[in-house]
Short mmCIF file of C-alpha atoms (C1' of nucleotides) and ligand atoms in Angstrom, two decimals:
data_model
loop_
_atom_site.label_atom_id
_atom_site.label_comp_id
_atom_site.label_asym_id
_atom_site.label_seq_id
_atom_site.Cartn_x
_atom_site.Cartn_y
_atom_site.Cartn_z
CA MET A 1 0.00 0.00 0.00
CA PHE A 2 2.53 2.58 1.20
CA SER A 3 6.30 2.32 0.85
CA LYS A 4 8.41 1.80 3.93
CA ALA A 5 9.75 5.31 3.50
CA CYS A 6 6.18 6.57 3.62
CA LYS A 7 5.34 4.58 6.74
CA TYR A 8 8.42 5.96 8.46
CA ALA A 9 7.34 9.44 7.41
CA ILE A 10 3.83 9.03 8.78
CA ASN A 11 5.03 7.53 12.04
CA SER A 12 7.65 10.25 12.46
CA MET A 13 5.08 12.94 11.87
CA ILE A 14 2.64 11.36 14.31
CA PHE A 15 5.36 10.99 16.93
CA LEU A 16 6.41 14.62 16.53
CA ALA A 17 2.77 15.64 16.75
CA THR A 18 2.46 13.92 20.14
CA LEU A 19 5.18 16.02 21.73
CA PRO A 20 3.83 18.60 24.18
CA GLU A 21 3.93 22.34 23.61
CA GLY A 22 7.37 23.68 24.48
CA GLU A 23 9.10 20.30 24.20
CA GLU A 24 8.49 19.87 20.56
CA ARG A 25 12.07 19.56 19.44
CA ILE A 26 13.72 16.17 19.40
CA GLY A 27 16.71 14.53 17.76
CA LEU A 28 16.85 12.01 14.96
CA LYS A 29 18.01 9.23 17.22
CA ASP A 30 15.02 9.58 19.49
CA ILE A 31 12.64 9.65 16.57
CA ALA A 32 14.13 6.53 15.06
CA THR A 33 13.96 4.80 18.42
CA ALA A 34 10.36 5.88 19.03
CA ILE A 35 9.13 4.51 15.73
CA ASN A 36 11.63 1.67 15.40
CA SER A 37 13.11 2.74 12.08
CA PRO A 38 16.65 2.75 10.67
CA GLU A 39 18.24 6.01 11.72
CA ALA A 40 20.10 7.12 8.60
CA PHE A 41 17.26 6.18 6.30
CA THR A 42 14.84 8.03 8.49
CA ALA A 43 17.09 11.08 8.24
CA LYS A 44 16.63 11.16 4.48
CA ILE A 45 12.89 11.04 4.85
CA LEU A 46 12.83 13.78 7.46
CA GLN A 47 14.88 15.92 5.10
CA ALA A 48 12.18 15.57 2.49
CA LEU A 49 9.53 16.53 5.03
CA VAL A 50 11.60 19.59 5.96
CA ARG A 51 11.88 20.57 2.31
CA GLU A 52 8.11 20.43 2.05
CA ASN A 53 7.74 22.50 5.23
CA LEU A 54 5.97 19.85 7.23
CA LEU A 55 8.91 19.88 9.63
CA GLU A 56 11.55 22.31 10.76
CA SER A 57 15.08 21.27 11.56
CA ILE A 58 17.71 22.96 13.69
CA LYS A 59 21.36 22.04 13.46
CA GLY A 60 23.90 21.98 16.22
CA PRO A 61 23.69 21.23 19.94
CA ASN A 62 20.12 21.03 21.14
CA GLY A 63 19.16 20.83 17.53
CA GLY A 64 16.72 18.36 16.10
CA PHE A 65 13.40 18.25 14.35
CA GLN A 66 10.07 19.67 15.25
CA ILE A 67 6.72 19.82 13.58
CA SER A 68 6.01 23.08 11.76
CA GLU A 69 2.84 25.15 11.91
CA VAL A 70 1.97 23.74 8.51
CA GLY A 71 2.79 20.24 9.68
CA LYS A 72 0.49 20.52 12.67
CA LYS A 73 -2.53 20.93 10.44
CA VAL A 74 -1.66 18.47 7.81
CA THR A 75 -3.54 15.30 6.88
CA LEU A 76 -2.24 11.80 6.26
CA HIS A 77 -3.01 12.40 2.61
CA ARG A 78 -0.46 15.17 2.44
CA VAL A 79 2.29 13.14 4.09
CA VAL A 80 1.75 10.25 1.70
CA GLN A 81 1.73 12.65 -1.22
CA VAL A 82 5.08 14.12 -0.21
CA ILE A 83 6.83 10.76 0.04
CA ASP A 84 5.01 8.39 -2.33
CA GLY A 85 3.34 10.85 -4.66
CA ASP A 86 -0.33 10.36 -5.30
CA SER A 87 -0.29 7.28 -7.47
CA VAL A 88 -1.99 5.39 -4.65
CA PHE A 89 -4.87 7.89 -4.84
CA THR A 90 -5.14 8.19 -8.59
CA GLY A 91 -3.36 5.26 -10.24
CA CYS A 92 -4.96 2.30 -11.95
CA ALA A 93 -5.19 -0.82 -9.81
CA LEU A 94 -4.37 -3.06 -12.76
CA GLY A 95 -1.49 -1.03 -14.13
CA LEU A 96 -3.02 0.94 -16.97
CA GLN A 97 -1.01 4.06 -17.70
CA GLU A 98 -3.85 6.24 -16.61
CA CYS A 99 -7.05 5.63 -14.76
CA THR A 100 -9.91 7.23 -16.67
CA GLU A 101 -13.60 6.68 -17.23
CA LYS A 102 -12.89 6.80 -20.94
CA ARG A 103 -10.70 3.76 -20.92
CA PRO A 104 -11.18 1.96 -17.64
CA CYS A 105 -9.54 -1.31 -16.70
CA ALA A 106 -11.71 -4.28 -15.81
CA ALA A 107 -11.62 -3.43 -12.12
CA HIS A 108 -12.07 0.31 -12.47
CA HIS A 109 -15.58 0.81 -11.17
CA LYS A 110 -15.23 -1.45 -8.21
CA PHE A 111 -11.77 -0.28 -7.42
CA LYS A 112 -12.51 3.40 -7.69
CA ALA A 113 -14.96 3.12 -4.83
CA ILE A 114 -12.24 1.79 -2.60
CA ARG A 115 -9.68 4.30 -3.72
CA ASP A 116 -12.14 7.10 -3.08
CA HIS A 117 -12.88 5.67 0.33
CA LEU A 118 -9.17 5.63 1.06
CA THR A 119 -8.61 9.11 -0.30
CA GLY A 120 -11.52 10.50 1.66
CA MET A 121 -10.28 8.95 4.87
CA MET A 122 -6.72 10.16 4.33
CA MET A 123 -7.86 13.68 3.47
CA THR A 124 -9.98 13.97 6.58
CA THR A 125 -7.60 12.36 9.03
CA THR A 126 -5.12 14.72 10.58
CA LEU A 127 -1.91 14.08 12.42
CA GLU A 128 -3.62 15.50 15.47
CA ASP A 129 -6.24 12.75 15.29
CA MET A 130 -3.49 10.15 15.13
CA ALA A 131 -1.41 11.83 17.84
CA ASN A 132 -4.39 11.89 20.21
CA GLY A 133 -4.75 8.15 20.04
CA ILE A 134 -1.07 7.69 20.83
CA ARG A 135 -1.18 10.20 23.69
CA GLN A 136 -4.20 8.48 25.20
CA GLY A 137 -2.48 5.13 24.95
CA VAL A 138 -5.14 3.56 22.77
CA SER A 139 -2.79 3.16 19.81
CA TYR A 140 0.92 2.57 19.35
CA LEU A 141 3.89 3.64 17.27
CA LYS A 142 5.76 0.39 17.49
CA TYR A 143 5.15 -3.19 18.53
CA MET B 1 -1.18 -1.40 -3.90
CA PHE B 2 -0.39 -4.53 -5.91
CA SER B 3 3.00 -5.48 -7.28
CA LYS B 4 3.57 -5.40 -11.02
CA ALA B 5 3.81 -9.17 -10.95
CA CYS B 6 0.37 -9.24 -9.38
CA LYS B 7 -1.12 -6.88 -11.95
CA TYR B 8 0.28 -9.02 -14.75
CA ALA B 9 -1.23 -12.05 -13.05
CA ILE B 10 -4.66 -10.48 -12.76
CA ASN B 11 -4.65 -9.19 -16.31
CA SER B 12 -3.47 -12.54 -17.64
CA MET B 13 -6.21 -14.34 -15.77
CA ILE B 14 -8.84 -11.90 -16.99
CA PHE B 15 -7.63 -12.22 -20.54
CA LEU B 16 -7.68 -16.01 -20.39
CA ALA B 17 -11.16 -15.82 -18.89
CA THR B 18 -12.40 -13.87 -21.92
CA LEU B 19 -11.48 -16.59 -24.39
CA PRO B 20 -14.50 -18.43 -25.76
CA GLU B 21 -15.31 -22.05 -25.01
CA GLY B 22 -13.21 -24.33 -27.22
CA GLU B 23 -10.62 -21.67 -27.99
CA GLU B 24 -9.36 -21.34 -24.50
CA ARG B 25 -5.77 -22.25 -25.12
CA ILE B 26 -3.31 -19.56 -26.08
CA GLY B 27 0.46 -19.05 -26.07
CA LEU B 28 2.59 -16.90 -23.82
CA LYS B 29 3.41 -14.47 -26.60
CA ASP B 30 -0.23 -13.69 -27.26
CA ILE B 31 -0.95 -13.23 -23.59
CA ALA B 32 1.95 -10.83 -23.14
CA THR B 33 0.83 -8.90 -26.20
CA ALA B 34 -2.79 -8.77 -25.06
CA ILE B 35 -1.94 -7.33 -21.68
CA ASN B 36 1.20 -5.43 -22.70
CA SER B 37 3.61 -7.15 -20.34
CA PRO B 38 7.20 -8.36 -20.63
CA GLU B 39 7.06 -11.86 -22.03
CA ALA B 40 9.68 -13.70 -19.98
CA PHE B 41 8.61 -12.11 -16.73
CA THR B 42 5.02 -12.96 -17.48
CA ALA B 43 6.09 -16.57 -18.03
CA LYS B 44 7.35 -16.76 -14.45
CA ILE B 45 4.09 -15.48 -13.12
CA LEU B 46 2.02 -17.85 -15.22
CA GLN B 47 4.13 -20.69 -13.87
CA ALA B 48 3.13 -19.72 -10.36
CA LEU B 49 -0.52 -19.64 -11.38
CA VAL B 50 -0.14 -23.10 -12.89
CA ARG B 51 1.43 -24.40 -9.68
CA GLU B 52 -1.59 -23.10 -7.78
CA ASN B 53 -3.93 -24.74 -10.29
CA LEU B 54 -5.51 -21.51 -11.50
CA LEU B 55 -4.13 -22.28 -14.95
CA GLU B 56 -3.17 -25.32 -16.94
CA SER B 57 -0.22 -25.37 -19.29
CA ILE B 58 0.51 -27.62 -22.23
CA LYS B 59 3.97 -27.91 -23.73
CA GLY B 60 4.89 -28.42 -27.36
CA PRO B 61 3.25 -27.40 -30.63
CA ASN B 62 -0.24 -26.03 -30.10
CA GLY B 63 0.69 -25.77 -26.47
CA GLY B 64 0.03 -22.79 -24.32
CA PHE B 65 -1.95 -21.77 -21.28
CA GLN B 66 -5.61 -22.02 -20.48
CA ILE B 67 -7.72 -21.26 -17.50
CA SER B 68 -8.49 -24.27 -15.30
CA GLU B 69 -11.87 -25.23 -13.88
CA VAL B 70 -10.65 -23.88 -10.57
CA GLY B 71 -9.41 -20.70 -12.22
CA LYS B 72 -12.76 -20.06 -13.86
CA LYS B 73 -14.45 -19.69 -10.52
CA VAL B 74 -11.75 -17.81 -8.74
CA THR B 75 -11.95 -14.29 -7.30
CA LEU B 76 -9.49 -11.42 -7.59
CA HIS B 77 -8.71 -12.02 -3.95
CA ARG B 78 -7.34 -15.45 -4.71
CA VAL B 79 -5.14 -14.25 -7.56
CA VAL B 80 -3.63 -11.53 -5.40
CA GLN B 81 -3.09 -14.01 -2.61
CA VAL B 82 -1.18 -16.36 -4.90
CA ILE B 83 1.22 -13.69 -6.14
CA ASP B 84 1.48 -11.07 -3.41
CA GLY B 85 0.37 -13.04 -0.39
CA ASP B 86 -2.30 -11.51 1.77
CA SER B 87 -0.34 -8.77 3.45
CA VAL B 88 -2.45 -6.25 1.55
CA PHE B 89 -5.55 -7.73 3.17
CA THR B 90 -4.20 -8.23 6.67
CA GLY B 91 -1.05 -6.13 7.12
CA CYS B 92 -0.73 -2.95 9.15
CA ALA B 93 -0.91 0.24 7.11
CA LEU B 94 1.79 1.87 9.20
CA GLY B 95 4.20 -1.02 9.27
CA LEU B 96 3.59 -2.64 12.65
CA GLN B 97 4.62 -6.27 12.61
CA GLU B 98 1.08 -7.38 13.09
CA CYS B 99 -2.27 -5.67 12.83
CA THR B 100 -4.31 -6.45 15.92
CA GLU B 101 -6.99 -4.84 18.02
CA LYS B 102 -4.77 -5.45 21.03
CA ARG B 103 -1.99 -3.23 19.83
CA PRO B 104 -3.31 -1.13 16.96
CA CYS B 105 -1.34 1.52 15.13
CA ALA B 106 -2.63 5.08 15.10
CA ALA B 107 -4.47 4.53 11.82
CA HIS B 108 -5.84 1.09 12.62
CA HIS B 109 -9.54 1.80 13.08
CA LYS B 110 -9.88 4.06 10.10
CA PHE B 111 -7.67 1.94 7.94
CA LYS B 112 -9.31 -1.33 8.82
CA ALA B 113 -12.56 -0.09 7.31
CA ILE B 114 -10.85 0.49 4.01
CA ARG B 115 -8.97 -2.74 4.06
CA ASP B 116 -12.20 -4.59 4.79
CA HIS B 117 -13.90 -2.76 1.97
CA LEU B 118 -11.08 -3.81 -0.34
CA THR B 119 -11.09 -7.39 0.89
CA GLY B 120 -14.86 -7.64 0.53
CA MET B 121 -14.76 -6.33 -2.99
CA MET B 122 -11.91 -8.62 -4.00
CA MET B 123 -13.57 -11.68 -2.45
CA THR B 124 -16.82 -11.08 -4.27
CA THR B 125 -15.43 -10.09 -7.64
CA THR B 126 -14.77 -13.00 -9.96
CA LEU B 127 -12.66 -13.23 -13.06
CA GLU B 128 -15.92 -13.83 -14.92
CA ASP B 129 -17.18 -10.41 -13.81
CA MET B 130 -14.01 -8.83 -15.09
CA ALA B 131 -13.98 -10.85 -18.28
CA ASN B 132 -17.57 -9.81 -19.07
CA GLY B 133 -16.63 -6.16 -19.06
CA ILE B 134 -13.75 -6.81 -21.42
CA ARG B 135 -15.90 -8.94 -23.74
CA GLN B 136 -18.56 -6.27 -23.87
CA GLY B 137 -15.99 -3.65 -24.69
CA VAL B 138 -16.76 -1.49 -21.67
CA SER B 139 -13.35 -2.05 -20.12
CA TYR B 140 -9.86 -2.69 -21.40
CA LEU B 141 -6.77 -4.78 -20.78
CA LYS B 142 -4.29 -2.26 -22.07
CA TYR B 143 -4.14 1.39 -22.96
"C1'" DA C 1 38.36 30.95 19.32
"C1'" DT C 2 37.61 26.18 20.12
"C1'" DA C 3 35.34 22.02 20.86
"C1'" DT C 4 31.11 19.73 20.46
"C1'" DA C 5 26.64 18.47 18.80
"C1'" DA C 6 23.42 17.56 15.29
"C1'" DA C 7 21.39 17.86 10.72
"C1'" DA C 8 22.50 18.04 5.49
"C1'" DG C 9 24.49 16.15 1.66
"C1'" DG C 10 26.65 12.81 -1.02
"C1'" DA C 11 28.64 8.39 -1.98
"C1'" DT C 12 28.23 3.68 -1.42
"C1'" DA C 13 26.12 -0.83 -0.20
"C1'" DT C 14 22.46 -4.20 0.23
"C1'" DT C 15 18.08 -6.17 -0.78
"C1'" DT C 16 14.04 -6.72 -3.38
"C1'" DT C 17 11.61 -6.44 -7.51
"C1'" DT C 18 11.51 -6.61 -12.21
"C1'" DG C 19 13.23 -8.30 -16.32
"C1'" DT C 20 16.14 -11.24 -19.72
"C1'" DC C 21 18.63 -15.12 -21.60
"C1'" DT C 22 19.87 -19.95 -22.12
"C1'" DT C 23 19.16 -24.74 -21.52
"C1'" DT C 24 16.07 -28.51 -20.62
"C1'" DT C 25 11.81 -31.06 -20.98
"C1'" DA C 26 7.52 -32.35 -23.01
"C1'" DT C 27 4.51 -32.60 -27.00
"C1'" DT C 28 3.20 -32.67 -31.78
"C1'" DA C 29 3.67 -33.36 -36.65
"C1'" DT C 30 6.23 -35.09 -40.38
"C1'" DA D 1 12.99 -41.34 -35.50
"C1'" DT D 2 13.47 -36.52 -36.37
"C1'" DA D 3 12.47 -31.79 -36.38
"C1'" DA D 4 9.86 -28.17 -34.65
"C1'" DT D 5 7.29 -25.89 -31.04
"C1'" DA D 6 6.32 -24.18 -26.61
"C1'" DA D 7 6.49 -24.21 -21.63
"C1'" DA D 8 9.67 -25.08 -17.38
"C1'" DA D 9 13.64 -24.21 -15.00
"C1'" DG D 10 17.56 -21.92 -13.75
"C1'" DA D 11 21.16 -18.52 -14.23
"C1'" DC D 12 21.92 -13.95 -14.86
"C1'" DA D 13 21.11 -8.68 -15.30
"C1'" DA D 14 19.06 -4.25 -14.43
"C1'" DA D 15 16.44 -1.19 -11.82
"C1'" DA D 16 14.33 0.43 -7.74
"C1'" DA D 17 13.86 0.59 -2.86
"C1'" DT D 18 15.99 0.35 1.39
"C1'" DA D 19 19.83 1.15 4.28
"C1'" DT D 20 24.56 2.67 5.77
"C1'" DC D 21 28.70 5.48 5.99
"C1'" DC D 22 31.48 9.53 5.58
"C1'" DT D 23 32.16 14.41 5.00
"C1'" DT D 24 30.41 19.09 5.34
"C1'" DT D 25 27.73 22.68 7.26
"C1'" DT D 26 25.54 25.12 10.98
"C1'" DA D 27 24.69 26.15 15.59
"C1'" DT D 28 25.79 26.03 20.63
"C1'" DA D 29 28.40 26.22 24.75
"C1'" DT D 30 32.63 26.73 26.96
S1 FES E 1 -8.54 2.37 -14.95
FE1 FES E 1 -7.93 0.82 -13.57
S2 FES E 1 -8.63 1.65 -11.72
FE2 FES E 1 -9.31 3.15 -13.07
S1 FES E 2 -2.41 -2.09 13.41
FE1 FES E 2 -2.02 -0.75 11.80
S2 FES E 2 -3.71 -1.14 10.53
FE2 FES E 2 -4.13 -2.46 12.16
#
DNA sequence: ATATAAAAGGATATTTTTGTCTTTTATTAT
DNA sequence: ATAATAAAAGACAAAAATATCCTTTTATAT
């Protein structure tokens, strides 16, 4: 469904969104530990999120990453889009070059309903929603 | 969503399901042409489908592949399962080792609805359904 | 100023997925 | 029997995704 890179991105963003006001900044190592991801690879992904302004990064001692104002309001859809593009939201399930009503694949009608369901959910689910579940201990970032 | 191998598998199965009674057998080359897939790679996938009895293969002159009795009745779910396994139907969206109610990821509840929607659709959609659309010219195997 | 800390950037490595090529085996037709 | 055809099997290759390592840049604290 989503690439590993994308899962690491989502989990990182959720984790950063759980951090309390005033203690929002945290280092790469702690992020990677919190979400159980490979550190250096996670760094690359965080860089991409910084480039897209979902995160801010600060170098040097006491540096680290923190969620940006933009990032705080963002949906899962946006995070996926930044890392995986939106092929999962618009691409053909059976591999046709484009998914259109004009020239649909065999599964188009049935599949479109699911894709739209997914897209709708992702566009209406915010990091805050996800972070709340983690904070309240009803959901988890790692096993 | 699905691997390329899986898409080739589905499209191959659909194509074979469109062939009329008595002219069911067809060679690899024609299959690869019909679905616009790389021939040798497609061969590997068809072999897997033969091993799982969704297809039958006949060597030698006038040989080729044809859909089996089992294959005729099979759903999309089964084809995906044979090639990609069922991680797409049961795996955690955010990469947790297992998807359970006991220890759900942040997206579990919302994601489970979509996954169940997908699974339901795939378990109730048969190759015959897909093949009918192709036969009637309302859907297509390639661009 | 200097040493230290931490992210950025870039090169490299590994693994997985996708794809090709060659040889072998089975079947058919002559 | 022999030649031709087509899939099976296995080795190999290329591309993409994942992951690591090393150097550079920027900021902080002493
Ligand atoms: S054309 Fe295949 S999903 Fe729309
Ligand atoms: S635990 Fe992540 S989807 Fe169920």
